[in-house]
mmCIF file of C-alpha atoms in Angstrom:
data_model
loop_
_atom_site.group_PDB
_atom_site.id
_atom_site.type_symbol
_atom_site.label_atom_id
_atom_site.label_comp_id
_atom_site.label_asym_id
_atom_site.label_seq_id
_atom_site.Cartn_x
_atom_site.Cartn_y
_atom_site.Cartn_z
ATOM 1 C CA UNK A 211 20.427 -2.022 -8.418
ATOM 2 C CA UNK A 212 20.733 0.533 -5.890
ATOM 3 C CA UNK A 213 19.750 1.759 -2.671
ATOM 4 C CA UNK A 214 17.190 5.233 -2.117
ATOM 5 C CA UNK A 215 17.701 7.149 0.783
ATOM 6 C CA UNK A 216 14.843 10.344 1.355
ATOM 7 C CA UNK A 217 16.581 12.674 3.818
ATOM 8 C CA UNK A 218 14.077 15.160 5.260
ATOM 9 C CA UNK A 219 12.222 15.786 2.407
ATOM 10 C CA UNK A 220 10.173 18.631 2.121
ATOM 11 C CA UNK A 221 7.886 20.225 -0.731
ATOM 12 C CA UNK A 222 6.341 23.496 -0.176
ATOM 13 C CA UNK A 223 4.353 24.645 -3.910
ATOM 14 C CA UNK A 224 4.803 28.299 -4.527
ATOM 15 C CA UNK A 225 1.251 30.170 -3.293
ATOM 16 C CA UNK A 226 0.502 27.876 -0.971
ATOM 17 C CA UNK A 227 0.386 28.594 2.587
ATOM 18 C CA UNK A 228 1.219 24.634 3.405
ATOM 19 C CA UNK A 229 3.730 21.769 2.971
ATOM 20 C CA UNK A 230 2.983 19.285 0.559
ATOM 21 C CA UNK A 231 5.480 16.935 2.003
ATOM 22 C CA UNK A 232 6.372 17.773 5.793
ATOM 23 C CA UNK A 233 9.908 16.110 6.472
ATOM 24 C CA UNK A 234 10.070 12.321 5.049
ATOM 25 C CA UNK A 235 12.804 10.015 5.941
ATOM 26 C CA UNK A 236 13.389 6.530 4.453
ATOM 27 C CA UNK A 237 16.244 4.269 3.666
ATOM 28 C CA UNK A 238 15.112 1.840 1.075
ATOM 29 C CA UNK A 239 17.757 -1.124 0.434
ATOM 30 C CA UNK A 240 18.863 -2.434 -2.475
ATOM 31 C CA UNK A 241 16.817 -4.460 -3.935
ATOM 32 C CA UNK A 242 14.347 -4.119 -1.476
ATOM 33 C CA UNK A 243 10.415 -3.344 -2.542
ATOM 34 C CA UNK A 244 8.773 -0.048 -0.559
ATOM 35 C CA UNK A 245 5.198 0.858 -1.185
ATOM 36 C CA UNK A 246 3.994 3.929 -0.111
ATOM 37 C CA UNK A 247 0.130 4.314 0.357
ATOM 38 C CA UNK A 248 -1.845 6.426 1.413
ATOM 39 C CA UNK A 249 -5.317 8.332 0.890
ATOM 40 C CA UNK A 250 -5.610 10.484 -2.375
ATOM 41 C CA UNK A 251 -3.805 14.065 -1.084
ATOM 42 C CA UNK A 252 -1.592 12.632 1.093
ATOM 43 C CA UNK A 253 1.546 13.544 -0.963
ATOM 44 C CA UNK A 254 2.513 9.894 -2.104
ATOM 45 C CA UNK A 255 2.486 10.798 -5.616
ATOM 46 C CA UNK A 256 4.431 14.412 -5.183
ATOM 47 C CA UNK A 257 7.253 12.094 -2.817
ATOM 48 C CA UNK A 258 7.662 9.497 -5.503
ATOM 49 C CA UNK A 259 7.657 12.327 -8.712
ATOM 50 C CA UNK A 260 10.968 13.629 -6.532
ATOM 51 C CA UNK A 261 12.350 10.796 -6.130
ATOM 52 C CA UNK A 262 12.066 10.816 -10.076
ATOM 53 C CA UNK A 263 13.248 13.869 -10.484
ATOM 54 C CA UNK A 264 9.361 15.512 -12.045
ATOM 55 C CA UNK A 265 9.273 17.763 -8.899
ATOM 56 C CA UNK A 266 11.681 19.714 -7.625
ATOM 57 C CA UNK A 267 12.617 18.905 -3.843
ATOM 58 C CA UNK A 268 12.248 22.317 -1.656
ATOM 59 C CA UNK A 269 14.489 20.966 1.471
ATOM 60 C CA UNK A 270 16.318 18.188 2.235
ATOM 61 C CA UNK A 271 18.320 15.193 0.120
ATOM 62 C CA UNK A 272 17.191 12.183 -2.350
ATOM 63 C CA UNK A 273 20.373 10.278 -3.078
ATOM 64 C CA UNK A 274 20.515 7.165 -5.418
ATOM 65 C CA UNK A 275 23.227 4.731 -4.858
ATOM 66 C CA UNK A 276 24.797 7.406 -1.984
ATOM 67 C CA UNK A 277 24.543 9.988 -4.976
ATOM 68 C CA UNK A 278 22.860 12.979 -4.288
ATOM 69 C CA UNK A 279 20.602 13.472 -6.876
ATOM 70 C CA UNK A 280 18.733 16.724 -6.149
ATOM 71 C CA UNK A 281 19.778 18.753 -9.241
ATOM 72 C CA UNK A 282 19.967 15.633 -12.107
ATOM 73 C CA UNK A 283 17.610 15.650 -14.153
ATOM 74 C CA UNK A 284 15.473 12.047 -14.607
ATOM 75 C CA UNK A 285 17.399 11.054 -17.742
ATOM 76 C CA UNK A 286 20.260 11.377 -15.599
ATOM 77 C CA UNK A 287 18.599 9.285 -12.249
ATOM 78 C CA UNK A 288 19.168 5.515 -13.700
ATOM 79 C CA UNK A 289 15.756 5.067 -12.812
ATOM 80 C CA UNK A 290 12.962 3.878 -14.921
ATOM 81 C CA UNK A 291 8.479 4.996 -14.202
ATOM 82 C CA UNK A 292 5.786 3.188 -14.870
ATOM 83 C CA UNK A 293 2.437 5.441 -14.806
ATOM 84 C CA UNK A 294 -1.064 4.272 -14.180
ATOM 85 C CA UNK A 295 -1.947 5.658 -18.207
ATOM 86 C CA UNK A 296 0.410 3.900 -20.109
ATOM 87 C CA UNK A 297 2.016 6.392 -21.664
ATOM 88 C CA UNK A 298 2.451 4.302 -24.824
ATOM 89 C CA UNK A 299 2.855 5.892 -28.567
ATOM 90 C CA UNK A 300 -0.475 4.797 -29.746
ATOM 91 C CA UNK A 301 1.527 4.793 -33.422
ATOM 92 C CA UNK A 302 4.280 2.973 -32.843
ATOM 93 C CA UNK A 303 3.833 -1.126 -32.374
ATOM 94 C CA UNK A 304 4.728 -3.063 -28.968
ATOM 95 C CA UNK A 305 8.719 -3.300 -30.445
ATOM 96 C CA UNK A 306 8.856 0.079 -31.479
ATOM 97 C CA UNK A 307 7.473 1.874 -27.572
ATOM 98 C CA UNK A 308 10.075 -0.708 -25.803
ATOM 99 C CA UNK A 309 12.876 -0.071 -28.299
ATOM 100 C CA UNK A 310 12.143 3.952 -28.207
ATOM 101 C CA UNK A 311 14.464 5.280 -25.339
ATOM 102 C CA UNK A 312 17.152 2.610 -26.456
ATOM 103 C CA UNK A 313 17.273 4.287 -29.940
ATOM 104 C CA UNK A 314 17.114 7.536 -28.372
ATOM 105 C CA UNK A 315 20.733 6.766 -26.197
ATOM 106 C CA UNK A 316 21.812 5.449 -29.728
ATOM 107 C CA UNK A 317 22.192 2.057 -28.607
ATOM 108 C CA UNK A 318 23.742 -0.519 -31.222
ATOM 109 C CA UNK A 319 20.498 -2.303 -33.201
ATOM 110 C CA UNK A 320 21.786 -5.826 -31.573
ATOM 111 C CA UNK A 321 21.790 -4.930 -28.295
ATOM 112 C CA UNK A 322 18.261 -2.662 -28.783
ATOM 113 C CA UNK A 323 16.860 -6.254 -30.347
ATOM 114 C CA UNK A 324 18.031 -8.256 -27.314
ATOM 115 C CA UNK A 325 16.938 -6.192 -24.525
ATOM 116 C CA UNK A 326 13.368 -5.642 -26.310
ATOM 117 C CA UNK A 327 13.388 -9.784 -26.818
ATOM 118 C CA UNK A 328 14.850 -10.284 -23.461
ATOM 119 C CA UNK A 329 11.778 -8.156 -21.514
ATOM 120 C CA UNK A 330 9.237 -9.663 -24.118
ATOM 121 C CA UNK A 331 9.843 -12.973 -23.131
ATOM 122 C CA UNK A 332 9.690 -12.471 -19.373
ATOM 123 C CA UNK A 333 6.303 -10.296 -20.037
ATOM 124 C CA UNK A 334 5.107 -12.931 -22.144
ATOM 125 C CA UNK A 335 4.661 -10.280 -24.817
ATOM 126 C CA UNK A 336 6.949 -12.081 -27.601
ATOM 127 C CA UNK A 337 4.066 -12.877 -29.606
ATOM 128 C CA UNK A 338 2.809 -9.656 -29.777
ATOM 129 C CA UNK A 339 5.930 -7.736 -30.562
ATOM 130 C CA UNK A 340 4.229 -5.996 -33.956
ATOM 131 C CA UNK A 341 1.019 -4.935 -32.809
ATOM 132 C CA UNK A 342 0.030 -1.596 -32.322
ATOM 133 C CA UNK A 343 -1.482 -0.530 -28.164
ATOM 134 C CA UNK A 344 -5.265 -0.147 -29.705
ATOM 135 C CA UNK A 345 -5.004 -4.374 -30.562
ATOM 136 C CA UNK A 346 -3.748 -5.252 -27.127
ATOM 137 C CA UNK A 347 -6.045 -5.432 -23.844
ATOM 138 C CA UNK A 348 -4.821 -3.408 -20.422
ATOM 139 C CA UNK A 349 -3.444 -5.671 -18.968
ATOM 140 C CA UNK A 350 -1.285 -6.317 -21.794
ATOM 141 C CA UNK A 351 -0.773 -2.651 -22.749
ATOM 142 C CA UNK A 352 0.419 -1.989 -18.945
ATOM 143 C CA UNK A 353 2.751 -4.925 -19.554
ATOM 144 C CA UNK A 354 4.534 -3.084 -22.446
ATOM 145 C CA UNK A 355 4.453 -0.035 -20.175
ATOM 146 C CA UNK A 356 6.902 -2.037 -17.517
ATOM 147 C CA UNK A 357 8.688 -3.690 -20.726
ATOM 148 C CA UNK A 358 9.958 -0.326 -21.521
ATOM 149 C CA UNK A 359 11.136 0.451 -18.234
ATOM 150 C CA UNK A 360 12.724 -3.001 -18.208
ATOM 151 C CA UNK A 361 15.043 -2.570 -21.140
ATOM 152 C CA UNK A 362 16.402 0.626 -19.723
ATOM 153 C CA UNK A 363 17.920 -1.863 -16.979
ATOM 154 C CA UNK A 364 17.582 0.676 -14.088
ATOM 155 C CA UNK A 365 19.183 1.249 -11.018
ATOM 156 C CA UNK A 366 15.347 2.073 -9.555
ATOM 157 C CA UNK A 367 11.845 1.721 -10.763
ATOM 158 C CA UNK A 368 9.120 3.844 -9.779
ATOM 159 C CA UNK A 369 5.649 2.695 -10.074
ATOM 160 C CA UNK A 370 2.360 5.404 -10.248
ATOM 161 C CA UNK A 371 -0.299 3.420 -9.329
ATOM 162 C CA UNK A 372 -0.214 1.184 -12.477
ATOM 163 C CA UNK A 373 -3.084 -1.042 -11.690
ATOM 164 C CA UNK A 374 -5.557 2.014 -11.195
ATOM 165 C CA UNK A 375 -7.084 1.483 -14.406
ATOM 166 C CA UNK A 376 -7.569 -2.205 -14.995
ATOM 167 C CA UNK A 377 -10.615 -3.714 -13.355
ATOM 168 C CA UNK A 378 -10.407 -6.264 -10.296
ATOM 169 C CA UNK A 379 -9.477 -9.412 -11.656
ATOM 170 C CA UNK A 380 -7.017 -7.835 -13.601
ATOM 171 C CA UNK A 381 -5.430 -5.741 -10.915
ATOM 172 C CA UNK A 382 -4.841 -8.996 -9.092
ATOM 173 C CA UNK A 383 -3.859 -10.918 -11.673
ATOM 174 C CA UNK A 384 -1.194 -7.849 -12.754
ATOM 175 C CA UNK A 385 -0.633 -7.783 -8.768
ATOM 176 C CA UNK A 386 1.275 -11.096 -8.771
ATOM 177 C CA UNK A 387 3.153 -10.644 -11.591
ATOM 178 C CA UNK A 388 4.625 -7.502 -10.816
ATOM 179 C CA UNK A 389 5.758 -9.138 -7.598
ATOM 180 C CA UNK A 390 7.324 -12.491 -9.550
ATOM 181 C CA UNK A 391 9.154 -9.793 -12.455
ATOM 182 C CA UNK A 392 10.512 -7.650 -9.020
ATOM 183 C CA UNK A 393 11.841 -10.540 -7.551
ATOM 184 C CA UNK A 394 13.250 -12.244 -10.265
ATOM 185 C CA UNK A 395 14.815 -8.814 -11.491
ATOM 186 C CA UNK A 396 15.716 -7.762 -7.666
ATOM 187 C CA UNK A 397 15.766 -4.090 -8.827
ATOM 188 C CA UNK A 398 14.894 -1.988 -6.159
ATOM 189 C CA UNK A 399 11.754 -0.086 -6.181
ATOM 190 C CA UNK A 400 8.967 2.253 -4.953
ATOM 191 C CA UNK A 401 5.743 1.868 -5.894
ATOM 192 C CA UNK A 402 2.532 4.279 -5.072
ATOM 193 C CA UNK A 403 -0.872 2.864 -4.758
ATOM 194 C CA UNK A 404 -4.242 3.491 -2.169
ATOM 195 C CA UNK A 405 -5.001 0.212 -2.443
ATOM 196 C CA UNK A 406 -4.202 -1.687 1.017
ATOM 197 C CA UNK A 407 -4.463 -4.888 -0.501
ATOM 198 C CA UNK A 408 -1.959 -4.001 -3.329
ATOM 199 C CA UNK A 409 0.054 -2.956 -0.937
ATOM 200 C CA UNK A 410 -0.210 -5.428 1.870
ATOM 201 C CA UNK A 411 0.805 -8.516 -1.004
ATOM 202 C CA UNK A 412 3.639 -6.254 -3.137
ATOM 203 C CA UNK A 413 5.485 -4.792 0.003
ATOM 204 C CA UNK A 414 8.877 -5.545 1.366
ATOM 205 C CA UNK A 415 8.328 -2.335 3.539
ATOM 206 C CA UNK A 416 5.169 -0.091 3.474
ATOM 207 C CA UNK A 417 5.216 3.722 4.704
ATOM 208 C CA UNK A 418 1.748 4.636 5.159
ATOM 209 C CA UNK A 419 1.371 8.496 4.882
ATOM 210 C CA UNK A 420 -1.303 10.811 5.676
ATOM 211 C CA UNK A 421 -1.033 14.981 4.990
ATOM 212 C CA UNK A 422 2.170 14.849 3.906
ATOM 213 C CA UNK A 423 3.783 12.401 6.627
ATOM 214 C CA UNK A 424 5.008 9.236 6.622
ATOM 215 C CA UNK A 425 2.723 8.138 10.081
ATOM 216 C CA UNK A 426 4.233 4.599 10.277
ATOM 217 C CA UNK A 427 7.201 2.879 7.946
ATOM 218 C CA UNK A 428 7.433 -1.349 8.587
ATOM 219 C CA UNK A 429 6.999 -4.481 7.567
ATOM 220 C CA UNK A 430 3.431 -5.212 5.875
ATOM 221 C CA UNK A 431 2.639 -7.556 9.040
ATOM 222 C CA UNK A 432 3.847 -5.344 11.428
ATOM 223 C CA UNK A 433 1.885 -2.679 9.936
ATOM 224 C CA UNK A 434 -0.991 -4.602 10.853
ATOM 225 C CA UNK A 435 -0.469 -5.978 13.970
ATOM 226 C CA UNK A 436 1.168 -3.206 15.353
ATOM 227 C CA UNK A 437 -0.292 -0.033 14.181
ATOM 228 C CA UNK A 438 1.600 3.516 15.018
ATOM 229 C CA UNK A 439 -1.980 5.474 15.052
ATOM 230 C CA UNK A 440 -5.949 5.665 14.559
ATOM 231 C CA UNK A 441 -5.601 6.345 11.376
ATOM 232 C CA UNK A 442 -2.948 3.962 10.383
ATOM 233 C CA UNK A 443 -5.003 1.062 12.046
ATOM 234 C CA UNK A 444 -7.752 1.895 10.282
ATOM 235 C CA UNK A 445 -6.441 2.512 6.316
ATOM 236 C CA UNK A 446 -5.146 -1.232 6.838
ATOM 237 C CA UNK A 447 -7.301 -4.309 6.965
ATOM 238 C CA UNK A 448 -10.911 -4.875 5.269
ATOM 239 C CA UNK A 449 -13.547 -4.693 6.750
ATOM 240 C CA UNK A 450 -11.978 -1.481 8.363
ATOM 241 C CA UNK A 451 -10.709 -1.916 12.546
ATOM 242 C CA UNK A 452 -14.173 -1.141 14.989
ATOM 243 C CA UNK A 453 -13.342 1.896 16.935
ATOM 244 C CA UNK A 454 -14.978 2.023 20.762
ATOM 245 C CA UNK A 455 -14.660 4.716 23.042
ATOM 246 C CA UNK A 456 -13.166 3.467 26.682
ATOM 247 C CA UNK A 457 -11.475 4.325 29.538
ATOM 248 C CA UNK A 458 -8.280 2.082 31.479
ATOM 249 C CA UNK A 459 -9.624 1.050 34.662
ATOM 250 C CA UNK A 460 -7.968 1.598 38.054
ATOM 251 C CA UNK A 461 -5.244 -1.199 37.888
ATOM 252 C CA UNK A 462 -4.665 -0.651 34.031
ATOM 253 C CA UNK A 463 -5.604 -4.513 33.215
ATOM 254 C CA UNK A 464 -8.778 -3.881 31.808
ATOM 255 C CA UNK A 465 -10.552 -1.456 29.653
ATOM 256 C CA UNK A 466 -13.999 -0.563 30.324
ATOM 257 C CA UNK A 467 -16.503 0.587 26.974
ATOM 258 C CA UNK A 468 -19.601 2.002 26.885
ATOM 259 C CA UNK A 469 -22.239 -0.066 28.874
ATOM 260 C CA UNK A 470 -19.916 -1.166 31.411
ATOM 261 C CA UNK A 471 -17.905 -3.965 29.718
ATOM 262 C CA UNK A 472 -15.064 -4.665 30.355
ATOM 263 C CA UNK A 473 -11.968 -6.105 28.324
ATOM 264 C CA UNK A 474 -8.711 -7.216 29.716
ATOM 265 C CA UNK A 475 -5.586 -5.526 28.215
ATOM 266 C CA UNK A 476 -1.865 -5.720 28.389
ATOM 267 C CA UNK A 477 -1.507 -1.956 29.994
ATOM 268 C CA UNK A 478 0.822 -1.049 32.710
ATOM 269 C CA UNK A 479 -0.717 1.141 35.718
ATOM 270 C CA UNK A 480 0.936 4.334 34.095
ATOM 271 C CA UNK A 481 -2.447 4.433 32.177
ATOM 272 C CA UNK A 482 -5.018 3.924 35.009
ATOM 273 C CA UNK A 483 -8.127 6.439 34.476
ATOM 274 C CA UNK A 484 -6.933 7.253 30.995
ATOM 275 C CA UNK A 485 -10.003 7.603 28.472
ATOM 276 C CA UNK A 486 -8.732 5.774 25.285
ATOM 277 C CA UNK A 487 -9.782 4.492 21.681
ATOM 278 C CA UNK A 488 -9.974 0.902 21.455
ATOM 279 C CA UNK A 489 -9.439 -0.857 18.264
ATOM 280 C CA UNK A 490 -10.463 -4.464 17.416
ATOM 281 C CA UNK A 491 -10.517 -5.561 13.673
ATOM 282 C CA UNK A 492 -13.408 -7.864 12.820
ATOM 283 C CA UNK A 493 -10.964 -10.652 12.280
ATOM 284 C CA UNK A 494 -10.304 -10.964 15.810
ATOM 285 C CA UNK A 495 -13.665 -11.698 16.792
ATOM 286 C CA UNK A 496 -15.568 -14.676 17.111
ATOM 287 C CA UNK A 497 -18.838 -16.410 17.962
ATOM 288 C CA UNK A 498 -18.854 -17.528 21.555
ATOM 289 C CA UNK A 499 -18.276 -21.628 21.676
ATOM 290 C CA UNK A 500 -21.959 -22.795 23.047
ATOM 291 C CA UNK A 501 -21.158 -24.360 26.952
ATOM 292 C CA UNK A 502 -17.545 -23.036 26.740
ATOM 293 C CA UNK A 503 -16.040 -20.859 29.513
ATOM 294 C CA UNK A 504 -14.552 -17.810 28.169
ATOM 295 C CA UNK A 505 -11.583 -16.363 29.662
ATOM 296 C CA UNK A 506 -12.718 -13.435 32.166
ATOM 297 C CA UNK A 507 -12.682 -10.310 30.341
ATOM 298 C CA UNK A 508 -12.737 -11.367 26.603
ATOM 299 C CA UNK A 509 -16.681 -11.534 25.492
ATOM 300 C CA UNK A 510 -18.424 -8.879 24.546
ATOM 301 C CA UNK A 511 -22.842 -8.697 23.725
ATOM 302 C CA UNK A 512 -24.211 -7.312 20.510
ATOM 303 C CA UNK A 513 -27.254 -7.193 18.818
ATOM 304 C CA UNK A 514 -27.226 -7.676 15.203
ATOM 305 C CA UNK A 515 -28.605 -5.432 12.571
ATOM 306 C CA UNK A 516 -27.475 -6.679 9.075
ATOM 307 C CA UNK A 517 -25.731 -9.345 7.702
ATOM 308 C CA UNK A 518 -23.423 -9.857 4.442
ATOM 309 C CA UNK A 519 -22.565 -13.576 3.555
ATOM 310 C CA UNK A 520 -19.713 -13.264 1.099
ATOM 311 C CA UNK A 521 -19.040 -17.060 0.859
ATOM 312 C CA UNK A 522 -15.967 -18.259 3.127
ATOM 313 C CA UNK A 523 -17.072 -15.552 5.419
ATOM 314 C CA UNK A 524 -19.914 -13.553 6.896
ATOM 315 C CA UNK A 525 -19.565 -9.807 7.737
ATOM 316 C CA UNK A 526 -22.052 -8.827 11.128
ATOM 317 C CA UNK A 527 -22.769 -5.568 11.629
ATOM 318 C CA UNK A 528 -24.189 -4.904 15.662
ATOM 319 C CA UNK A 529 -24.140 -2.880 18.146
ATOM 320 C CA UNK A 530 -22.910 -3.417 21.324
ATOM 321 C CA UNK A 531 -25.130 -4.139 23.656
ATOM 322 C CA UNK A 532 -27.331 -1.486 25.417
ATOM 323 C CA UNK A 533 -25.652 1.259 23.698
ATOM 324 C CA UNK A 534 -25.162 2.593 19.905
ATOM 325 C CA UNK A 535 -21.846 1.738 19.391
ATOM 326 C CA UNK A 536 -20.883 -0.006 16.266
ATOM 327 C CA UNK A 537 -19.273 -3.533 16.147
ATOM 328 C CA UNK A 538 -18.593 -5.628 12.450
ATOM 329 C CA UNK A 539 -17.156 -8.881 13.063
ATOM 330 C CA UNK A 540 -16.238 -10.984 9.832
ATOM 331 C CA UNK A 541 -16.806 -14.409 10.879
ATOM 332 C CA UNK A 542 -16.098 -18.067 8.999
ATOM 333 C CA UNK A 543 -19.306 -18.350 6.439
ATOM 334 C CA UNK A 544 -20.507 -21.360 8.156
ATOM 335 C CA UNK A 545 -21.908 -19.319 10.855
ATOM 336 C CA UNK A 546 -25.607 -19.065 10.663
ATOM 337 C CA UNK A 547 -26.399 -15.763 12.657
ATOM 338 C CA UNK A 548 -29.797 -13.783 12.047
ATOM 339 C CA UNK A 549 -30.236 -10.148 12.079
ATOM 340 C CA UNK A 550 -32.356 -9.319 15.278
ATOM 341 C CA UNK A 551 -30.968 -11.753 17.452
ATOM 342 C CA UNK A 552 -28.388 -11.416 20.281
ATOM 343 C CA UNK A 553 -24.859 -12.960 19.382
ATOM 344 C CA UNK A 554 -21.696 -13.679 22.161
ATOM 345 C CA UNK A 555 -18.881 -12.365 20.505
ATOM 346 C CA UNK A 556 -15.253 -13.352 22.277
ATOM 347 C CA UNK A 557 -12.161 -10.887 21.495
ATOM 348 C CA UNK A 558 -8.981 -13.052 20.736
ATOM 349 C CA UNK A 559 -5.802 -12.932 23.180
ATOM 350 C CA UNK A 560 -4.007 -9.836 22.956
ATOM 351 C CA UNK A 561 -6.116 -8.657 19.877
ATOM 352 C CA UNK A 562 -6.875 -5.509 21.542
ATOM 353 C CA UNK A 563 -5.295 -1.962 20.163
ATOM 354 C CA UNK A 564 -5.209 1.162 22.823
ATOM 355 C CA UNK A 565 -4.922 4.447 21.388
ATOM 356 C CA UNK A 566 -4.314 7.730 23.191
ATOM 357 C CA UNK A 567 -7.909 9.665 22.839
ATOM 358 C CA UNK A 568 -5.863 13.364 22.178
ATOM 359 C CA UNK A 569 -3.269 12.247 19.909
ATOM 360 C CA UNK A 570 -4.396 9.064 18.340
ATOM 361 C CA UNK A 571 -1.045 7.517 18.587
ATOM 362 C CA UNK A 572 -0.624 3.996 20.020
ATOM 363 C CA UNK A 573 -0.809 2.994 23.738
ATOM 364 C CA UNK A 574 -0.022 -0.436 23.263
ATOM 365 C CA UNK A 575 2.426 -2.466 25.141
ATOM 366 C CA UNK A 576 3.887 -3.977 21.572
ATOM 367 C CA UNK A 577 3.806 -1.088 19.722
#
């Protein structure tokens, strides 16, 4: 095991008039799991192949262990990659692609045999040791792809989006056990992926990037609760966060939107007048209790165009009321609502996220 620490890493391509990778700094623990996601183009991929040692770095450090490792070459990194094709000999049987770097460092047979045997068995490949990739399914064949990083016994293991291929209950299923073998192995790593929900589950640590930067770096949940930007607090959580033009009223305790409503927020008077984005995911709204006073400030009136009943829940899509803003609210499925009809919706305590209009950064108190 090891710790990673990215020191101002930068990546410029020859020919190209713009950074890949503008200035990325992370300390990533031993043992500890860091996912970076991010859009396709954001540079996730280029920041990881560094760390690997597939690109070469054009400022600042990557050190391994408090190594710097900018001129090694991989063979030389301790670390171990799992790509999202496999990569598996299609000629060779399940023994002979997780035995095939052993041989190559001219490890002794026995100890080749026991590391194969050892991964195998946590994999739950042991049975099918002597077939060739063609016989196996993907999920399987991905399994022998993180068996052969496993009998390397790496400081680090990088991970390319290795799910991207399998379909959806295979991703999850794949999902967990990537997160049981990581913690039973407790070998750090840094995995890639655009899929928030992938990375949301897997994640000690998530840095969420966008053109090259890393916008926000933090805990999965604090990711979500307390999101750095716009765009961060929209690439998280699904159904996507609603996004409402507004403006802090006059004593900064309220927000008013479009129509006149008017929200109550946690805001100091340093923001009075200030036009703002507000954020609300559809999570933290809900259908207004019949005969219930709501707290002043917290209910908001939509009409409803379209429904989607997925089971436990139902996803409303509105608008608010009077004007053409948008509003999706995923409610529990028990709730019977009926496109066409007006619906109470009441914003939970503290639910509301205040972003500057210019900059798109975070105005919240919490943040």
């Amino acid at each position: 095991m090891a710790t990673v620490d990215i020191r101002g890493v930068r990546k410029t391509y020859p020919g190209l008039a713009f950074e890949t990778i503008k200035g990325i700094d992370c300390a990533i623990a031993d043992g500890e799991f860091l996912v970076m996601l991010g859009p396709s183009g954001c540079g996730k991929s280029t920041l990881l192949r560094m760390v690997a040692g597939l690109e070469r770095i054009s400022s600042g450090d990557i050190a391994i262990d408090g190594r710097v490792v900018n001129e090694l070459e991989p063979k030389d990194r301790n670390i171990a990659m799992v790509f999202q094709n496999y990569a598996l000999y299609p000629h060779m049987n399940v023994y002979g692609n997780m035995s095939y770097g052993l041989r190559i460092q001219k490890l002794p047979k026995a100890e080749i045999d026991r590391r194969v045997r050892e991964a195998a068995a946590i994999l739950e490949l042991s049975d099918f040791l002597f077939r060739k990739p063609r016989a196996l399914s993907g999920g399987q064949r991905q399994r022998v792809a993180m068996g052969r990083a496993i009998v390397r016994e790496p400081s680090v293991f990088l991970f390319d989006e290795p799910l991207s291929n399998l379909d959806a209950k295979l991703r999850t299923q794949m999902r967990v056990e990537i997160k049981r073998l990581q913690q039973r192995l407790g070998t750090t790593s840094l995995y890639v992926t655009h899929d928030q929900v992938e990375a949301m589950t897997l994640a000690d640590r998530l840095m969420v990037m966008k053109d090259g930067i890393a916008e926000q770096i933090g805990t999965p949940l604090d990711v979500y609760r307390n999101p750095a930007s716009v765009f961060v607090a929209g690439f998280i959580g699904s159904p996507a966060m609603n996004f409402l033009p507004g403006r802090v009223t006059a004593d900064g305790g309220a927000v008013e939107l479009s129509g006149g409503v008017r929200l109550a927020t946690q805001l100091t008077g340093g923001n009075a007048g200030q036009d703002v984005t507000v954020g609300v995911r559809p999570e933290h709204l809900a259908p207004a209790a019949n005969g219930a006073a709501a707290p002043a400030g917290n209910e908001v009136q939509v009409a409803v165009d379209l429904i989607e009943a997925l089971g436990a829940d139902t996803v409303v899509h509105s608008r608010l009321e009077g004007t053409e803003d948008r509003l999706l609210a995923r409610l529990p499925g028990s709730v019977t609502v009926t496109p066409g009809t007006a619906l109470t919706l009441t914003v939970e305590p503290g639910a509301l996220q205040l972003f500057d209009k210019t900059t798109g950064r975070s105005l919240s108190a919490d943040s």
